[in-house]
mmCIF file with all atom_site columns, C-alpha atoms in Angstrom:
data_model
loop_
_atom_site.group_PDB
_atom_site.id
_atom_site.type_symbol
_atom_site.label_atom_id
_atom_site.label_alt_id
_atom_site.label_comp_id
_atom_site.label_asym_id
_atom_site.label_entity_id
_atom_site.label_seq_id
_atom_site.pdbx_PDB_ins_code
_atom_site.Cartn_x
_atom_site.Cartn_y
_atom_site.Cartn_z
_atom_site.occupancy
_atom_site.B_iso_or_equiv
_atom_site.pdbx_formal_charge
_atom_site.auth_seq_id
_atom_site.auth_comp_id
_atom_site.auth_asym_id
_atom_site.auth_atom_id
_atom_site.pdbx_PDB_model_num
ATOM 1   C CA . GLN A 1 1   ? -68.228 29.717 -67.292 1.00 0.00 ? 122 GLN A CA 1
ATOM 2   C CA . THR A 1 2   ? -69.911 27.991 -64.636 1.00 0.00 ? 123 THR A CA 1
ATOM 3   C CA . VAL A 1 3   ? -72.210 30.345 -62.492 1.00 0.00 ? 124 VAL A CA 1
ATOM 4   C CA . VAL A 1 4   ? -74.453 29.589 -59.621 1.00 0.00 ? 125 VAL A CA 1
ATOM 5   C CA . THR A 1 5   ? -76.837 32.337 -58.968 1.00 0.00 ? 126 THR A CA 1
ATOM 6   C CA . GLN A 1 6   ? -78.528 33.335 -55.751 1.00 0.00 ? 127 GLN A CA 1
ATOM 7   C CA . GLU A 1 7   ? -80.856 36.276 -54.974 1.00 0.00 ? 128 GLU A CA 1
ATOM 8   C CA . PRO A 1 8   ? -78.473 38.868 -53.790 1.00 0.00 ? 129 PRO A CA 1
ATOM 9   C CA . SER A 1 9   ? -80.806 40.153 -50.959 1.00 0.00 ? 130 SER A CA 1
ATOM 10  C CA . PHE A 1 10  ? -84.113 39.055 -49.315 1.00 0.00 ? 131 PHE A CA 1
ATOM 11  C CA . SER A 1 11  ? -86.136 40.179 -46.402 1.00 0.00 ? 132 SER A CA 1
ATOM 12  C CA . VAL A 1 12  ? -88.610 38.499 -44.102 1.00 0.00 ? 133 VAL A CA 1
ATOM 13  C CA . SER A 1 13  ? -90.631 39.409 -41.318 1.00 0.00 ? 134 SER A CA 1
ATOM 14  C CA . PRO A 1 14  ? -90.120 37.771 -37.818 1.00 0.00 ? 135 PRO A CA 1
ATOM 15  C CA . GLY A 1 15  ? -92.103 34.721 -37.734 1.00 0.00 ? 136 GLY A CA 1
ATOM 16  C CA . GLY A 1 16  ? -92.450 34.690 -41.527 1.00 0.00 ? 137 GLY A CA 1
ATOM 17  C CA . THR A 1 17  ? -91.381 32.070 -44.144 1.00 0.00 ? 138 THR A CA 1
ATOM 18  C CA . VAL A 1 18  ? -88.796 32.681 -46.816 1.00 0.00 ? 139 VAL A CA 1
ATOM 19  C CA . THR A 1 19  ? -87.327 30.441 -49.643 1.00 0.00 ? 140 THR A CA 1
ATOM 20  C CA . LEU A 1 20  ? -83.982 31.223 -51.007 1.00 0.00 ? 141 LEU A CA 1
ATOM 21  C CA . THR A 1 21  ? -83.009 29.646 -54.291 1.00 0.00 ? 142 THR A CA 1
ATOM 22  C CA . CYS A 1 22  ? -79.959 28.689 -56.224 1.00 0.00 ? 143 CYS A CA 1
ATOM 23  C CA . ASP A 1 23  ? -79.764 28.450 -59.976 1.00 0.00 ? 144 ASP A CA 1
ATOM 24  C CA . TRP A 1 24  ? -77.149 26.985 -62.250 1.00 0.00 ? 145 TRP A CA 1
ATOM 25  C CA . SER A 1 25  ? -76.122 28.546 -65.521 1.00 0.00 ? 146 SER A CA 1
ATOM 26  C CA . SER A 1 26  ? -75.888 25.185 -67.254 1.00 0.00 ? 147 SER A CA 1
ATOM 27  C CA . GLY A 1 27  ? -79.386 23.948 -66.694 1.00 0.00 ? 148 GLY A CA 1
ATOM 28  C CA . SER A 1 28  ? -81.576 22.469 -64.100 1.00 0.00 ? 149 SER A CA 1
ATOM 29  C CA . VAL A 1 29  ? -80.403 22.016 -60.402 1.00 0.00 ? 150 VAL A CA 1
ATOM 30  C CA . SER A 1 30  ? -81.139 18.251 -59.514 1.00 0.00 ? 151 SER A CA 1
ATOM 31  C CA . THR A 1 31  ? -80.255 16.270 -56.661 1.00 0.00 ? 152 THR A CA 1
ATOM 32  C CA . ASN A 1 32  ? -77.384 14.990 -58.753 1.00 0.00 ? 153 ASN A CA 1
ATOM 33  C CA . TYR A 1 33  ? -75.708 18.378 -57.933 1.00 0.00 ? 154 TYR A CA 1
ATOM 34  C CA . TYR A 1 34  ? -75.969 17.633 -54.104 1.00 0.00 ? 155 TYR A CA 1
ATOM 35  C CA . PRO A 1 35  ? -76.858 21.168 -53.237 1.00 0.00 ? 156 PRO A CA 1
ATOM 36  C CA . SER A 1 36  ? -75.813 22.274 -49.926 1.00 0.00 ? 157 SER A CA 1
ATOM 37  C CA . TRP A 1 37  ? -76.528 25.383 -47.871 1.00 0.00 ? 158 TRP A CA 1
ATOM 38  C CA . TYR A 1 38  ? -74.465 27.467 -45.385 1.00 0.00 ? 159 TYR A CA 1
ATOM 39  C CA . GLN A 1 39  ? -75.016 30.304 -43.190 1.00 0.00 ? 160 GLN A CA 1
ATOM 40  C CA . GLN A 1 40  ? -72.389 33.096 -42.209 1.00 0.00 ? 161 GLN A CA 1
ATOM 41  C CA . THR A 1 41  ? -72.741 35.972 -40.060 1.00 0.00 ? 162 THR A CA 1
ATOM 42  C CA . PRO A 1 42  ? -70.317 38.668 -41.168 1.00 0.00 ? 163 PRO A CA 1
ATOM 43  C CA . GLY A 1 43  ? -66.991 38.158 -39.526 1.00 0.00 ? 164 GLY A CA 1
ATOM 44  C CA . GLN A 1 44  ? -67.965 34.594 -38.518 1.00 0.00 ? 165 GLN A CA 1
ATOM 45  C CA . THR A 1 45  ? -67.158 31.107 -39.577 1.00 0.00 ? 166 THR A CA 1
ATOM 46  C CA . PRO A 1 46  ? -69.647 29.534 -41.938 1.00 0.00 ? 167 PRO A CA 1
ATOM 47  C CA . ARG A 1 47  ? -72.007 27.222 -40.443 1.00 0.00 ? 168 ARG A CA 1
ATOM 48  C CA . THR A 1 48  ? -73.493 24.283 -42.302 1.00 0.00 ? 169 THR A CA 1
ATOM 49  C CA . LEU A 1 49  ? -77.307 24.043 -42.671 1.00 0.00 ? 170 LEU A CA 1
ATOM 50  C CA . ILE A 1 50  ? -78.130 21.526 -45.265 1.00 0.00 ? 171 ILE A CA 1
ATOM 51  C CA . TYR A 1 51  ? -76.070 19.026 -47.470 1.00 0.00 ? 172 TYR A CA 1
ATOM 52  C CA . SER A 1 52  ? -77.071 16.525 -50.123 1.00 0.00 ? 173 SER A CA 1
ATOM 53  C CA . THR A 1 53  ? -80.251 18.505 -50.851 1.00 0.00 ? 174 THR A CA 1
ATOM 54  C CA . ASN A 1 54  ? -82.219 18.181 -47.856 1.00 0.00 ? 175 ASN A CA 1
ATOM 55  C CA . ILE A 1 55  ? -80.086 16.592 -44.960 1.00 0.00 ? 176 ILE A CA 1
ATOM 56  C CA . ARG A 1 56  ? -80.001 18.822 -41.967 1.00 0.00 ? 177 ARG A CA 1
ATOM 57  C CA . SER A 1 57  ? -76.490 19.195 -40.287 1.00 0.00 ? 178 SER A CA 1
ATOM 58  C CA . SER A 1 58  ? -75.966 18.312 -36.685 1.00 0.00 ? 179 SER A CA 1
ATOM 59  C CA . GLY A 1 59  ? -77.885 20.700 -34.387 1.00 0.00 ? 180 GLY A CA 1
ATOM 60  C CA . VAL A 1 60  ? -79.678 22.577 -37.148 1.00 0.00 ? 181 VAL A CA 1
ATOM 61  C CA . PRO A 1 61  ? -83.341 23.198 -36.285 1.00 0.00 ? 182 PRO A CA 1
ATOM 62  C CA . ASP A 1 62  ? -86.098 21.907 -38.447 1.00 0.00 ? 183 ASP A CA 1
ATOM 63  C CA . ARG A 1 63  ? -87.055 25.442 -39.232 1.00 0.00 ? 184 ARG A CA 1
ATOM 64  C CA . PHE A 1 64  ? -84.286 25.072 -41.958 1.00 0.00 ? 185 PHE A CA 1
ATOM 65  C CA . SER A 1 65  ? -85.244 22.730 -44.802 1.00 0.00 ? 186 SER A CA 1
ATOM 66  C CA . GLY A 1 66  ? -83.651 21.994 -48.222 1.00 0.00 ? 187 GLY A CA 1
ATOM 67  C CA . SER A 1 67  ? -85.426 20.883 -51.467 1.00 0.00 ? 188 SER A CA 1
ATOM 68  C CA . ILE A 1 68  ? -85.572 21.262 -55.132 1.00 0.00 ? 189 ILE A CA 1
ATOM 69  C CA . LEU A 1 69  ? -88.265 23.520 -56.296 1.00 0.00 ? 190 LEU A CA 1
ATOM 70  C CA . GLY A 1 70  ? -88.750 23.327 -60.159 1.00 0.00 ? 191 GLY A CA 1
ATOM 71  C CA . ASN A 1 71  ? -85.323 23.473 -61.679 1.00 0.00 ? 192 ASN A CA 1
ATOM 72  C CA . LYS A 1 72  ? -83.602 25.146 -58.614 1.00 0.00 ? 193 LYS A CA 1
ATOM 73  C CA . ALA A 1 73  ? -82.254 24.195 -55.252 1.00 0.00 ? 194 ALA A CA 1
ATOM 74  C CA . ALA A 1 74  ? -84.191 25.818 -52.390 1.00 0.00 ? 195 ALA A CA 1
ATOM 75  C CA . LEU A 1 75  ? -83.580 26.716 -48.751 1.00 0.00 ? 196 LEU A CA 1
ATOM 76  C CA . THR A 1 76  ? -86.621 27.394 -46.776 1.00 0.00 ? 197 THR A CA 1
ATOM 77  C CA . ILE A 1 77  ? -86.743 28.963 -43.340 1.00 0.00 ? 198 ILE A CA 1
ATOM 78  C CA . THR A 1 78  ? -89.882 29.055 -41.396 1.00 0.00 ? 199 THR A CA 1
ATOM 79  C CA . GLY A 1 79  ? -90.612 31.096 -38.401 1.00 0.00 ? 200 GLY A CA 1
ATOM 80  C CA . ALA A 1 80  ? -87.700 33.294 -39.140 1.00 0.00 ? 201 ALA A CA 1
ATOM 81  C CA . GLN A 1 81  ? -86.006 34.902 -35.975 1.00 0.00 ? 202 GLN A CA 1
ATOM 82  C CA . ALA A 1 82  ? -83.732 37.846 -35.593 1.00 0.00 ? 203 ALA A CA 1
ATOM 83  C CA . ASP A 1 83  ? -80.730 35.820 -35.480 1.00 0.00 ? 204 ASP A CA 1
ATOM 84  C CA . ASP A 1 84  ? -81.462 34.301 -38.791 1.00 0.00 ? 205 ASP A CA 1
ATOM 85  C CA . GLU A 1 85  ? -80.281 37.555 -40.211 1.00 0.00 ? 206 GLU A CA 1
ATOM 86  C CA . SER A 1 86  ? -77.115 36.387 -42.140 1.00 0.00 ? 207 SER A CA 1
ATOM 87  C CA . ASP A 1 87  ? -75.493 35.681 -45.448 1.00 0.00 ? 208 ASP A CA 1
ATOM 88  C CA . TYR A 1 88  ? -76.629 32.252 -47.020 1.00 0.00 ? 209 TYR A CA 1
ATOM 89  C CA . TYR A 1 89  ? -74.477 30.362 -49.515 1.00 0.00 ? 210 TYR A CA 1
ATOM 90  C CA . CYS A 1 90  ? -75.453 27.351 -51.719 1.00 0.00 ? 211 CYS A CA 1
ATOM 91  C CA . MET A 1 91  ? -72.961 25.134 -53.077 1.00 0.00 ? 212 MET A CA 1
ATOM 92  C CA . LEU A 1 92  ? -73.310 22.556 -55.854 1.00 0.00 ? 213 LEU A CA 1
ATOM 93  C CA . TYR A 1 93  ? -71.285 19.696 -57.003 1.00 0.00 ? 214 TYR A CA 1
ATOM 94  C CA . ILE A 1 94  ? -70.544 20.320 -60.662 1.00 0.00 ? 215 ILE A CA 1
ATOM 95  C CA . GLY A 1 95  ? -68.836 16.903 -61.463 1.00 0.00 ? 216 GLY A CA 1
ATOM 96  C CA . SER A 1 96  ? -65.255 15.901 -62.095 1.00 0.00 ? 217 SER A CA 1
ATOM 97  C CA . GLY A 1 97  ? -64.355 16.522 -58.524 1.00 0.00 ? 218 GLY A CA 1
ATOM 98  C CA . SER A 1 98  ? -65.284 20.261 -58.515 1.00 0.00 ? 219 SER A CA 1
ATOM 99  C CA . TRP A 1 99  ? -67.752 22.313 -56.555 1.00 0.00 ? 220 TRP A CA 1
ATOM 100 C CA . VAL A 1 100 ? -68.990 25.780 -56.932 1.00 0.00 ? 221 VAL A CA 1
ATOM 101 C CA . PHE A 1 101 ? -70.531 28.258 -54.498 1.00 0.00 ? 222 PHE A CA 1
ATOM 102 C CA . GLY A 1 102 ? -73.251 30.795 -55.296 1.00 0.00 ? 223 GLY A CA 1
ATOM 103 C CA . GLY A 1 103 ? -72.567 34.471 -54.663 1.00 0.00 ? 224 GLY A CA 1
ATOM 104 C CA . GLY A 1 104 ? -74.716 34.380 -51.481 1.00 0.00 ? 225 GLY A CA 1
ATOM 105 C CA . THR A 1 105 ? -78.035 36.042 -50.259 1.00 0.00 ? 226 THR A CA 1
ATOM 106 C CA . ARG A 1 106 ? -77.939 38.498 -47.751 1.00 0.00 ? 227 ARG A CA 1
ATOM 107 C CA . LEU A 1 107 ? -81.235 37.975 -45.586 1.00 0.00 ? 228 LEU A CA 1
ATOM 108 C CA . THR A 1 108 ? -82.705 40.753 -43.477 1.00 0.00 ? 229 THR A CA 1
ATOM 109 C CA . VAL A 1 109 ? -85.177 40.178 -40.723 1.00 0.00 ? 230 VAL A CA 1
ATOM 110 C CA . LEU A 1 110 ? -87.345 43.019 -40.148 1.00 0.00 ? 231 LEU A CA 1
ATOM 111 C CA . GLU B 2 1   ? -66.144 17.013 -30.531 1.00 0.00 ? 240 GLU B CA 1
ATOM 112 C CA . VAL B 2 2   ? -65.039 17.788 -34.077 1.00 0.00 ? 241 VAL B CA 1
ATOM 113 C CA . GLN B 2 3   ? -62.411 20.347 -34.320 1.00 0.00 ? 242 GLN B CA 1
ATOM 114 C CA . LEU B 2 4   ? -60.518 21.798 -37.229 1.00 0.00 ? 243 LEU B CA 1
ATOM 115 C CA . VAL B 2 5   ? -57.781 24.471 -36.605 1.00 0.00 ? 244 VAL B CA 1
ATOM 116 C CA . GLU B 2 6   ? -55.830 26.306 -39.314 1.00 0.00 ? 245 GLU B CA 1
ATOM 117 C CA . SER B 2 7   ? -52.587 27.861 -38.990 1.00 0.00 ? 246 SER B CA 1
ATOM 118 C CA . GLY B 2 8   ? -49.840 29.269 -41.212 1.00 0.00 ? 247 GLY B CA 1
ATOM 119 C CA . GLY B 2 9   ? -51.447 32.357 -42.521 1.00 0.00 ? 248 GLY B CA 1
ATOM 120 C CA . GLY B 2 10  ? -49.702 35.663 -42.714 1.00 0.00 ? 249 GLY B CA 1
ATOM 121 C CA . LEU B 2 11  ? -48.340 38.258 -44.936 1.00 0.00 ? 250 LEU B CA 1
ATOM 122 C CA . VAL B 2 12  ? -46.337 37.633 -47.988 1.00 0.00 ? 251 VAL B CA 1
ATOM 123 C CA . GLN B 2 13  ? -45.143 39.242 -51.042 1.00 0.00 ? 252 GLN B CA 1
ATOM 124 C CA . PRO B 2 14  ? -46.538 38.659 -54.529 1.00 0.00 ? 253 PRO B CA 1
ATOM 125 C CA . GLY B 2 15  ? -44.647 35.526 -56.104 1.00 0.00 ? 254 GLY B CA 1
ATOM 126 C CA . GLY B 2 16  ? -43.919 34.250 -52.621 1.00 0.00 ? 255 GLY B CA 1
ATOM 127 C CA . SER B 2 17  ? -44.984 31.039 -50.947 1.00 0.00 ? 256 SER B CA 1
ATOM 128 C CA . LEU B 2 18  ? -46.655 30.036 -47.782 1.00 0.00 ? 257 LEU B CA 1
ATOM 129 C CA . ARG B 2 19  ? -47.947 26.606 -46.327 1.00 0.00 ? 258 ARG B CA 1
ATOM 130 C CA . LEU B 2 20  ? -51.130 26.365 -44.458 1.00 0.00 ? 259 LEU B CA 1
ATOM 131 C CA . SER B 2 21  ? -52.099 23.461 -42.166 1.00 0.00 ? 260 SER B CA 1
ATOM 132 C CA . CYS B 2 22  ? -55.298 22.320 -40.695 1.00 0.00 ? 261 CYS B CA 1
ATOM 133 C CA . ALA B 2 23  ? -55.190 20.132 -37.452 1.00 0.00 ? 262 ALA B CA 1
ATOM 134 C CA . ALA B 2 24  ? -57.995 17.693 -37.236 1.00 0.00 ? 263 ALA B CA 1
ATOM 135 C CA . SER B 2 25  ? -59.501 16.135 -34.060 1.00 0.00 ? 264 SER B CA 1
ATOM 136 C CA . GLY B 2 26  ? -62.536 14.542 -32.646 1.00 0.00 ? 265 GLY B CA 1
ATOM 137 C CA . PHE B 2 27  ? -63.104 12.204 -35.681 1.00 0.00 ? 266 PHE B CA 1
ATOM 138 C CA . THR B 2 28  ? -61.686 9.621  -37.634 1.00 0.00 ? 267 THR B CA 1
ATOM 139 C CA . PHE B 2 29  ? -59.700 11.928 -40.092 1.00 0.00 ? 268 PHE B CA 1
ATOM 140 C CA . SER B 2 30  ? -58.378 9.189  -42.390 1.00 0.00 ? 269 SER B CA 1
ATOM 141 C CA . GLY B 2 31  ? -62.184 8.488  -43.338 1.00 0.00 ? 270 GLY B CA 1
ATOM 142 C CA . TYR B 2 32  ? -63.262 11.677 -44.648 1.00 0.00 ? 271 TYR B CA 1
ATOM 143 C CA . TRP B 2 33  ? -62.440 13.874 -47.792 1.00 0.00 ? 272 TRP B CA 1
ATOM 144 C CA . MET B 2 34  ? -61.182 17.424 -46.976 1.00 0.00 ? 273 MET B CA 1
ATOM 145 C CA . HIS B 2 35  ? -61.667 20.654 -48.654 1.00 0.00 ? 274 HIS B CA 1
ATOM 146 C CA . TRP B 2 36  ? -60.157 24.258 -48.813 1.00 0.00 ? 275 TRP B CA 1
ATOM 147 C CA . VAL B 2 37  ? -62.473 27.179 -49.287 1.00 0.00 ? 276 VAL B CA 1
ATOM 148 C CA . ARG B 2 38  ? -61.382 30.830 -49.164 1.00 0.00 ? 277 ARG B CA 1
ATOM 149 C CA . GLN B 2 39  ? -63.118 34.182 -48.836 1.00 0.00 ? 278 GLN B CA 1
ATOM 150 C CA . ALA B 2 40  ? -61.594 37.339 -49.960 1.00 0.00 ? 279 ALA B CA 1
ATOM 151 C CA . PRO B 2 41  ? -62.278 40.417 -47.810 1.00 0.00 ? 280 PRO B CA 1
ATOM 152 C CA . GLY B 2 42  ? -66.123 41.542 -48.152 1.00 0.00 ? 281 GLY B CA 1
ATOM 153 C CA . LYS B 2 43  ? -66.733 38.843 -50.752 1.00 0.00 ? 282 LYS B CA 1
ATOM 154 C CA . GLY B 2 44  ? -68.303 35.374 -50.834 1.00 0.00 ? 283 GLY B CA 1
ATOM 155 C CA . LEU B 2 45  ? -67.204 31.896 -50.224 1.00 0.00 ? 284 LEU B CA 1
ATOM 156 C CA . VAL B 2 46  ? -65.155 30.198 -52.936 1.00 0.00 ? 285 VAL B CA 1
ATOM 157 C CA . TRP B 2 47  ? -64.344 26.489 -53.112 1.00 0.00 ? 286 TRP B CA 1
ATOM 158 C CA . PHE B 2 48  ? -60.980 25.617 -54.751 1.00 0.00 ? 287 PHE B CA 1
ATOM 159 C CA . SER B 2 49  ? -59.537 22.224 -53.580 1.00 0.00 ? 288 SER B CA 1
ATOM 160 C CA . ARG B 2 50  ? -60.482 18.826 -52.221 1.00 0.00 ? 289 ARG B CA 1
ATOM 161 C CA . ILE B 2 51  ? -58.546 15.715 -51.289 1.00 0.00 ? 290 ILE B CA 1
ATOM 162 C CA . ASN B 2 52  ? -60.141 12.307 -51.117 1.00 0.00 ? 291 ASN B CA 1
ATOM 163 C CA . SER B 2 53  ? -59.765 9.981  -47.852 1.00 0.00 ? 292 SER B CA 1
ATOM 164 C CA . ASP B 2 54  ? -56.553 8.254  -48.954 1.00 0.00 ? 293 ASP B CA 1
ATOM 165 C CA . GLY B 2 55  ? -55.142 11.110 -50.543 1.00 0.00 ? 294 GLY B CA 1
ATOM 166 C CA . SER B 2 56  ? -54.943 9.544  -54.030 1.00 0.00 ? 295 SER B CA 1
ATOM 167 C CA . THR B 2 57  ? -57.302 12.001 -55.759 1.00 0.00 ? 296 THR B CA 1
ATOM 168 C CA . THR B 2 58  ? -57.014 15.952 -55.544 1.00 0.00 ? 297 THR B CA 1
ATOM 169 C CA . THR B 2 59  ? -58.887 18.492 -57.496 1.00 0.00 ? 298 THR B CA 1
ATOM 170 C CA . TYR B 2 60  ? -58.481 22.238 -57.761 1.00 0.00 ? 299 TYR B CA 1
ATOM 171 C CA . ALA B 2 61  ? -60.459 25.194 -59.180 1.00 0.00 ? 300 ALA B CA 1
ATOM 172 C CA . ASP B 2 62  ? -58.810 26.783 -62.401 1.00 0.00 ? 301 ASP B CA 1
ATOM 173 C CA . SER B 2 63  ? -57.885 29.912 -60.211 1.00 0.00 ? 302 SER B CA 1
ATOM 174 C CA . VAL B 2 64  ? -55.276 27.898 -58.192 1.00 0.00 ? 303 VAL B CA 1
ATOM 175 C CA . LYS B 2 65  ? -54.483 24.825 -60.400 1.00 0.00 ? 304 LYS B CA 1
ATOM 176 C CA . GLY B 2 66  ? -50.681 24.477 -60.965 1.00 0.00 ? 305 GLY B CA 1
ATOM 177 C CA . ARG B 2 67  ? -49.889 27.020 -58.032 1.00 0.00 ? 306 ARG B CA 1
ATOM 178 C CA . PHE B 2 68  ? -51.551 25.207 -54.896 1.00 0.00 ? 307 PHE B CA 1
ATOM 179 C CA . THR B 2 69  ? -51.112 21.574 -53.757 1.00 0.00 ? 308 THR B CA 1
ATOM 180 C CA . ILE B 2 70  ? -53.408 20.012 -51.228 1.00 0.00 ? 309 ILE B CA 1
ATOM 181 C CA . SER B 2 71  ? -52.086 17.252 -49.219 1.00 0.00 ? 310 SER B CA 1
ATOM 182 C CA . ARG B 2 72  ? -52.747 15.158 -46.045 1.00 0.00 ? 311 ARG B CA 1
ATOM 183 C CA . ASP B 2 73  ? -50.966 13.367 -43.298 1.00 0.00 ? 312 ASP B CA 1
ATOM 184 C CA . ASP B 2 74  ? -53.284 10.739 -41.761 1.00 0.00 ? 313 ASP B CA 1
ATOM 185 C CA . ALA B 2 75  ? -50.716 9.731  -39.202 1.00 0.00 ? 314 ALA B CA 1
ATOM 186 C CA . LYS B 2 76  ? -50.693 13.323 -37.981 1.00 0.00 ? 315 LYS B CA 1
ATOM 187 C CA . ASN B 2 77  ? -54.306 14.052 -38.607 1.00 0.00 ? 316 ASN B CA 1
ATOM 188 C CA . THR B 2 78  ? -53.346 17.184 -40.716 1.00 0.00 ? 317 THR B CA 1
ATOM 189 C CA . LEU B 2 79  ? -54.407 18.792 -43.880 1.00 0.00 ? 318 LEU B CA 1
ATOM 190 C CA . ASP B 2 80  ? -52.001 20.974 -45.752 1.00 0.00 ? 319 ASP B CA 1
ATOM 191 C CA . LEU B 2 81  ? -51.973 23.403 -48.445 1.00 0.00 ? 320 LEU B CA 1
ATOM 192 C CA . GLN B 2 82  ? -48.775 24.472 -50.331 1.00 0.00 ? 321 GLN B CA 1
ATOM 193 C CA . MET B 2 83  ? -49.306 27.876 -51.921 1.00 0.00 ? 322 MET B CA 1
ATOM 194 C CA . ASN B 2 84  ? -46.811 28.983 -54.521 1.00 0.00 ? 323 ASN B CA 1
ATOM 195 C CA . SER B 2 85  ? -46.575 31.960 -56.853 1.00 0.00 ? 324 SER B CA 1
ATOM 196 C CA . LEU B 2 86  ? -48.905 33.990 -54.658 1.00 0.00 ? 325 LEU B CA 1
ATOM 197 C CA . ARG B 2 87  ? -50.932 36.781 -56.211 1.00 0.00 ? 326 ARG B CA 1
ATOM 198 C CA . VAL B 2 88  ? -52.442 39.798 -54.749 1.00 0.00 ? 327 VAL B CA 1
ATOM 199 C CA . GLU B 2 89  ? -56.004 38.238 -55.615 1.00 0.00 ? 328 GLU B CA 1
ATOM 200 C CA . ASP B 2 90  ? -55.190 35.321 -53.345 1.00 0.00 ? 329 ASP B CA 1
ATOM 201 C CA . THR B 2 91  ? -55.648 37.527 -50.347 1.00 0.00 ? 330 THR B CA 1
ATOM 202 C CA . ALA B 2 92  ? -58.396 35.939 -48.428 1.00 0.00 ? 331 ALA B CA 1
ATOM 203 C CA . VAL B 2 93  ? -59.397 33.956 -45.268 1.00 0.00 ? 332 VAL B CA 1
ATOM 204 C CA . TYR B 2 94  ? -58.742 30.265 -45.735 1.00 0.00 ? 333 TYR B CA 1
ATOM 205 C CA . TYR B 2 95  ? -60.825 27.658 -44.418 1.00 0.00 ? 334 TYR B CA 1
ATOM 206 C CA . CYS B 2 96  ? -60.517 23.958 -44.135 1.00 0.00 ? 335 CYS B CA 1
ATOM 207 C CA . ALA B 2 97  ? -63.746 21.922 -44.071 1.00 0.00 ? 336 ALA B CA 1
ATOM 208 C CA . ARG B 2 98  ? -64.660 18.324 -43.604 1.00 0.00 ? 337 ARG B CA 1
ATOM 209 C CA . GLY B 2 99  ? -66.435 16.590 -46.573 1.00 0.00 ? 338 GLY B CA 1
ATOM 210 C CA . VAL B 2 100 ? -69.741 14.854 -46.165 1.00 0.00 ? 339 VAL B CA 1
ATOM 211 C CA . SER B 2 101 ? -71.969 13.476 -48.781 1.00 0.00 ? 340 SER B CA 1
ATOM 212 C CA . TRP B 2 102 ? -70.696 15.886 -51.468 1.00 0.00 ? 341 TRP B CA 1
ATOM 213 C CA . GLY B 2 103 ? -70.773 18.698 -49.286 1.00 0.00 ? 342 GLY B CA 1
ATOM 214 C CA . VAL B 2 104 ? -69.099 19.946 -46.157 1.00 0.00 ? 343 VAL B CA 1
ATOM 215 C CA . ASP B 2 105 ? -70.228 19.786 -42.613 1.00 0.00 ? 344 ASP B CA 1
ATOM 216 C CA . TYR B 2 106 ? -67.627 21.162 -40.313 1.00 0.00 ? 345 TYR B CA 1
ATOM 217 C CA . TRP B 2 107 ? -65.481 24.227 -40.733 1.00 0.00 ? 346 TRP B CA 1
ATOM 218 C CA . GLY B 2 108 ? -62.234 25.540 -39.165 1.00 0.00 ? 347 GLY B CA 1
ATOM 219 C CA . GLN B 2 109 ? -61.930 29.077 -37.842 1.00 0.00 ? 348 GLN B CA 1
ATOM 220 C CA . GLY B 2 110 ? -59.991 30.224 -40.914 1.00 0.00 ? 349 GLY B CA 1
ATOM 221 C CA . THR B 2 111 ? -56.706 31.785 -41.286 1.00 0.00 ? 350 THR B CA 1
ATOM 222 C CA . LEU B 2 112 ? -55.864 35.060 -43.119 1.00 0.00 ? 351 LEU B CA 1
ATOM 223 C CA . VAL B 2 113 ? -53.421 35.182 -45.990 1.00 0.00 ? 352 VAL B CA 1
ATOM 224 C CA . THR B 2 114 ? -52.369 38.702 -47.191 1.00 0.00 ? 353 THR B CA 1
ATOM 225 C CA . VAL B 2 115 ? -50.490 39.078 -50.339 1.00 0.00 ? 354 VAL B CA 1
ATOM 226 C CA . SER B 2 116 ? -49.120 42.477 -50.742 1.00 0.00 ? 355 SER B CA 1
ATOM 227 C CA . PRO B 2 117 ? -45.861 44.171 -51.809 1.00 0.00 ? 356 PRO B CA 1
#
């Protein structure tokens, strides 16, 4: 079974930096999985932050950045703000025209 | 401005059918892959279907394969999802999303499908 794993929860202080990760049960995540990242406040539509590992979507501030760290995809948020408090989802392209989302990370800013 | 607007959600009994539509505007619809993603109440996002730009290739997650059909009408700038043999576990908000570079960039506001006796 294909499983994409994210930290269930994370907290960061206002102004701080946090890195969320996205792991793949079948091995290392590389750019070949085209990791993307999405932000969703409960009850709202998802918002695309990053696609193709590190390309910021239109209008996304450069406080958000994507990368590969070791064998995982990573989303780093610098200068955390109160309105960054959301759920964050990664998505991987796993080949054969299929994609899989991770279970999401609930980020608390406090 | 890119806009995606889903419609067609509602309440349906198990075993029933429903057809969702996604009206696209603000971009050249025929040039983009399109995806469907769903989210059950209180749960995470789940990708389940994609269609390529000319409609020749479609893919589905195992959970919906054989029951759901994705299609597009580039003349009308619409993406459709025919859902048959619906199950209680198909209850979710259904989002259409525009594909970009093996991810998605723009999302619709979603339409709620409730499958209940």
